[in-house]
CSV table of C-alpha atoms in Angstrom, one decimal:
chain,number,residue,atom,x,y,z
A,307,SER,CA,192.1,111.3,56.7
A,308,CYS,CA,188.9,112.9,55.3
A,309,GLU,CA,187.4,111.6,52.4
A,310,PRO,CA,186.6,114.3,49.6
A,311,ASN,CA,183.8,116.6,50.0
A,312,ALA,CA,183.3,115.8,54.1
A,313,ILE,CA,182.0,117.8,56.8
A,314,LEU,CA,184.8,117.8,59.5
A,315,ILE,CA,183.0,119.2,63.4
A,316,THR,CA,186.2,120.3,65.4
A,317,PHE,CA,186.1,121.3,69.2
A,318,GLY,CA,188.5,124.0,70.5
A,319,ASP,CA,190.9,126.3,69.0
A,320,ASN,CA,193.7,123.7,68.8
A,321,ASP,CA,191.5,121.4,66.7
A,322,THR,CA,190.8,124.0,64.0
A,323,PHE,CA,192.9,126.3,63.5
A,324,PRO,CA,196.0,124.3,62.1
A,325,LEU,CA,193.1,123.1,60.0
A,326,TRP,CA,192.6,126.8,58.5
A,327,TYR,CA,195.8,127.4,58.1
A,328,ILE,CA,196.6,124.3,55.5
A,329,GLN,CA,193.3,124.9,53.9
A,330,GLU,CA,193.8,129.2,53.8
A,331,VAL,CA,197.3,129.2,52.9
A,332,GLU,CA,198.8,125.9,52.2
A,333,GLY,CA,195.1,125.2,49.5
A,334,VAL,CA,195.0,121.9,51.3
A,335,GLY,CA,192.1,119.8,52.1
A,336,THR,CA,189.8,122.8,50.5
A,337,ASP,CA,186.8,120.6,49.5
A,338,LYS,CA,186.4,119.6,53.1
A,339,ARG,CA,184.2,121.9,55.6
A,340,VAL,CA,185.9,122.6,58.9
A,341,MET,CA,183.0,122.9,61.8
A,342,ASN,CA,183.2,124.1,65.1
A,343,THR,CA,181.8,123.7,68.0
A,344,SER,CA,182.4,126.3,69.7
A,345,LEU,CA,180.9,128.9,67.6
A,346,LEU,CA,178.4,127.0,66.1
A,347,GLY,CA,176.3,128.7,68.7
A,348,ILE,CA,176.7,132.1,67.2
A,349,ASP,CA,174.5,133.7,64.4
A,350,TRP,CA,177.6,134.8,62.4
A,351,TYR,CA,179.2,131.3,61.5
A,352,ILE,CA,176.1,129.5,61.3
A,353,ASP,CA,175.7,132.0,58.1
A,354,GLN,CA,179.3,131.2,56.9
A,355,MET,CA,178.2,126.9,57.2
A,356,GLN,CA,175.4,127.5,54.9
A,357,CYS,CA,177.8,129.4,52.3
A,358,LYS,CA,180.1,127.6,49.7
A,359,GLN,CA,183.0,127.9,51.2
A,360,TYR,CA,186.4,127.1,48.7
A,361,GLU,CA,185.7,124.0,46.9
A,362,SER,CA,183.3,122.8,50.0
A,363,GLU,CA,179.3,122.5,49.3
A,364,PRO,CA,177.1,124.4,51.8
A,365,VAL,CA,175.7,122.7,55.2
A,366,ARG,CA,171.7,122.6,54.8
A,367,PHE,CA,170.1,124.2,57.6
A,368,THR,CA,166.2,124.4,57.9
A,369,THR,CA,166.1,126.6,61.0
A,370,PRO,CA,164.9,129.9,60.4
A,371,ARG,CA,168.0,133.0,61.6
A,372,ILE,CA,165.3,134.8,63.8
A,373,ASN,CA,165.4,131.2,66.1
A,374,TYR,CA,169.4,131.3,65.9
A,375,LEU,CA,170.3,135.0,66.2
A,376,TYR,CA,172.9,135.9,69.2
A,377,GLY,CA,170.9,135.4,72.6
A,378,THR,CA,167.8,133.4,70.9
A,379,ASN,CA,167.7,129.8,72.0
A,380,GLU,CA,171.1,129.9,74.3
A,381,ALA,CA,169.6,126.7,76.2
A,382,ILE,CA,166.8,124.5,74.8
A,383,ARG,CA,164.6,123.0,76.7
A,384,ILE,CA,164.1,119.2,76.6
A,385,TYR,CA,160.2,118.4,77.3
A,386,ASP,CA,159.7,114.9,76.3
A,387,ARG,CA,156.2,115.1,75.3
A,388,LEU,CA,156.1,111.9,72.6
A,389,SER,CA,155.5,108.6,73.2
A,390,ARG,CA,157.5,107.8,70.7
A,391,PRO,CA,161.2,108.1,68.7
A,392,VAL,CA,160.5,111.3,66.2
A,393,THR,CA,162.9,111.5,63.2
A,394,ALA,CA,165.3,114.4,63.5
A,395,LYS,CA,163.1,116.0,60.7
A,396,GLU,CA,160.6,116.0,62.6
A,397,ALA,CA,162.2,117.2,65.8
A,398,ILE,CA,163.1,120.2,64.0
A,399,GLU,CA,159.8,120.8,62.4
A,400,LEU,CA,158.0,121.0,65.8
A,401,PHE,CA,161.0,123.2,67.2
A,402,ASN,CA,160.5,125.7,64.3
A,403,ASP,CA,157.2,125.6,64.6
A,404,PRO,CA,155.5,129.2,66.0
A,405,ASN,CA,152.4,127.3,67.0
A,406,VAL,CA,154.3,125.1,69.0
A,407,LYS,CA,155.7,126.8,72.1
A,408,ILE,CA,155.8,126.3,75.8
A,409,SER,CA,155.2,128.4,78.4
A,410,VAL,CA,158.6,129.7,80.9
A,411,ASN,CA,157.8,132.3,83.4
A,412,GLY,CA,155.4,133.9,80.6
A,413,GLU,CA,157.6,133.7,77.9
A,414,LYS,CA,156.9,131.4,74.9
A,415,GLU,CA,160.2,129.4,74.3
A,416,CYS,CA,160.9,126.7,71.6
A,417,PHE,CA,161.6,123.4,72.9
A,418,LEU,CA,162.7,120.0,71.6
A,419,ALA,CA,159.8,117.2,71.9
A,420,SER,CA,161.2,114.1,72.5
A,421,ARG,CA,165.2,112.7,73.7
A,422,ARG,CA,164.4,109.6,71.2
A,423,ILE,CA,165.6,110.9,67.3
A,424,ARG,CA,165.6,108.9,64.8
A,425,VAL,CA,167.7,109.5,61.9
A,426,PRO,CA,167.1,107.2,58.1
A,427,VAL,CA,169.8,105.9,55.9
A,428,ASN,CA,169.9,106.5,52.7
A,429,LYS,CA,171.3,103.2,52.1
A,430,GLU,CA,172.0,103.8,48.3
A,431,ASN,CA,173.7,106.7,49.0
A,432,VAL,CA,175.6,105.3,51.6
A,433,ILE,CA,177.4,102.6,49.6
A,434,LYS,CA,177.8,104.7,46.1
A,435,ASN,CA,179.6,107.4,48.5
A,436,GLY,CA,181.6,105.0,50.3
A,437,ILE,CA,180.5,105.9,53.8
A,438,VAL,CA,180.7,102.3,54.8
A,439,ALA,CA,183.1,99.3,53.4
A,440,PRO,CA,182.0,96.4,51.6
A,441,CYS,CA,182.8,94.6,54.3
A,442,ASP,CA,180.6,96.1,55.8
A,443,TYR,CA,177.2,96.2,53.9
A,444,ASP,CA,175.4,93.5,56.2
A,445,LYS,CA,176.3,95.6,59.4
A,446,ILE,CA,174.5,98.5,57.9
A,447,VAL,CA,171.0,99.8,59.7
A,448,ASP,CA,168.1,101.4,58.7
A,449,THR,CA,167.6,103.7,60.8
A,450,LEU,CA,169.9,105.7,63.8
A,451,TYR,CA,168.3,106.1,67.5
A,452,LEU,CA,169.9,108.9,69.0
A,453,ASN,CA,169.0,109.0,72.5
A,454,ILE,CA,169.5,112.2,75.0
A,455,SER,CA,170.1,111.5,78.2
A,456,GLU,CA,167.1,111.8,80.8
A,457,GLY,CA,169.7,113.5,83.1
A,458,LYS,CA,170.1,116.2,80.4
A,459,SER,CA,167.4,118.9,80.8
A,460,THR,CA,168.4,121.2,77.7
A,461,LEU,CA,169.9,121.4,74.1
A,462,THR,CA,173.1,123.8,73.4
A,463,LYS,CA,172.4,126.0,70.1
A,464,PRO,CA,175.3,123.9,68.4
A,465,GLU,CA,174.1,120.6,69.9
A,466,LEU,CA,170.4,121.7,68.2
A,467,MET,CA,172.4,122.7,64.8
A,468,ILE,CA,174.1,119.8,64.4
A,469,LEU,CA,170.6,117.7,64.8
A,470,ASP,CA,169.4,119.9,62.5
A,471,MET,CA,172.1,119.1,59.9
A,472,LEU,CA,171.3,115.4,60.4
A,473,SER,CA,167.4,116.3,59.5
A,474,ASN,CA,168.1,116.5,55.9
A,475,TYR,CA,171.3,114.4,55.8
A,476,GLN,CA,171.0,111.9,52.9
A,477,TRP,CA,174.0,110.5,53.7
A,478,ASP,CA,175.4,112.4,50.5
A,479,ARG,CA,178.7,113.2,52.2
A,480,PRO,CA,181.0,112.0,55.3
A,481,VAL,CA,180.6,113.3,58.0
A,482,TYR,CA,184.0,112.4,61.0
A,483,ILE,CA,184.0,114.1,64.5
A,484,LEU,CA,187.6,114.8,65.6
A,485,SER,CA,187.4,113.8,69.1
A,486,GLN,CA,184.8,111.3,70.5
A,487,GLY,CA,184.5,113.6,73.8
A,488,GLY,CA,184.1,117.3,73.2
A,489,ASP,CA,180.9,119.1,74.0
A,490,ILE,CA,178.2,117.1,71.6
A,491,ASN,CA,175.8,114.8,73.6
A,492,ILE,CA,172.9,113.7,71.3
A,493,GLY,CA,173.8,110.5,71.1
A,494,ILE,CA,175.9,110.1,68.1
A,495,LYS,CA,178.7,108.6,70.0
A,496,ASP,CA,177.2,105.5,69.2
A,497,TYR,CA,177.5,105.4,65.5
A,498,LEU,CA,181.0,106.4,65.7
A,499,GLN,CA,183.9,104.6,64.2
A,500,PHE,CA,187.4,105.0,64.6
A,501,ASP,CA,188.8,106.1,61.5
A,502,GLY,CA,192.8,107.2,60.8
A,503,PHE,CA,193.0,110.0,63.4
A,504,MET,CA,189.3,111.2,63.9
A,505,TYR,CA,185.6,109.0,64.0
A,506,LYS,CA,183.6,108.6,61.5
A,507,LEU,CA,180.0,108.7,61.4
A,508,VAL,CA,178.6,104.9,59.5
A,509,PRO,CA,175.1,103.8,59.7
A,510,ILE,CA,176.8,100.6,62.5
A,511,LYS,CA,176.1,100.2,66.0
A,512,SER,CA,179.2,100.8,67.5
A,513,ARG,CA,180.7,98.0,69.3
A,514,LEU,CA,182.9,100.1,71.6
A,515,SER,CA,182.1,102.3,74.7
A,516,LEU,CA,182.3,105.7,73.3
A,517,THR,CA,181.7,107.1,77.1
């Protein structure tokens, strides 16, 4: 169901192994990038995502390797220090700024500075790359607003890396999530559109309840 050069986010072994098989053995869909969130907290897998694989272009992250090494930032505390929504780019830049830390039990830690994250929409690229059907062009929003629940006190490393990916996202390749459930809880479910056998990230506020 994926369009060319897509990123497909999966969650577990049963989601992922059949896709790896058809790519590696059958040579099917080798322009698609399978991104398994069960592995996205592991440094070597994050490294792999940033390399070309088959015909799939690299996924761009800006978090330096020292901040995602094994044992580092496994749980990122959320401290809503800002009185406004910030772009995903700003949030990731603050997270990675060595001069912006919180003190926890005498240790300096990186943190997420806002629960309200903005992801700007490049409408020209959305239309050019077929992210949205022509009949829905009038529904395209200027910005995605991701609201992280007040009851959520930390981000996982996979959630951080998805935010990092969105901080660089130019709407130049489609992003799909295999299941509306899974372990990514950063507010993107409001912008998922059921498409074939999966959900597509679109710059349209969903009318469906995906909780």
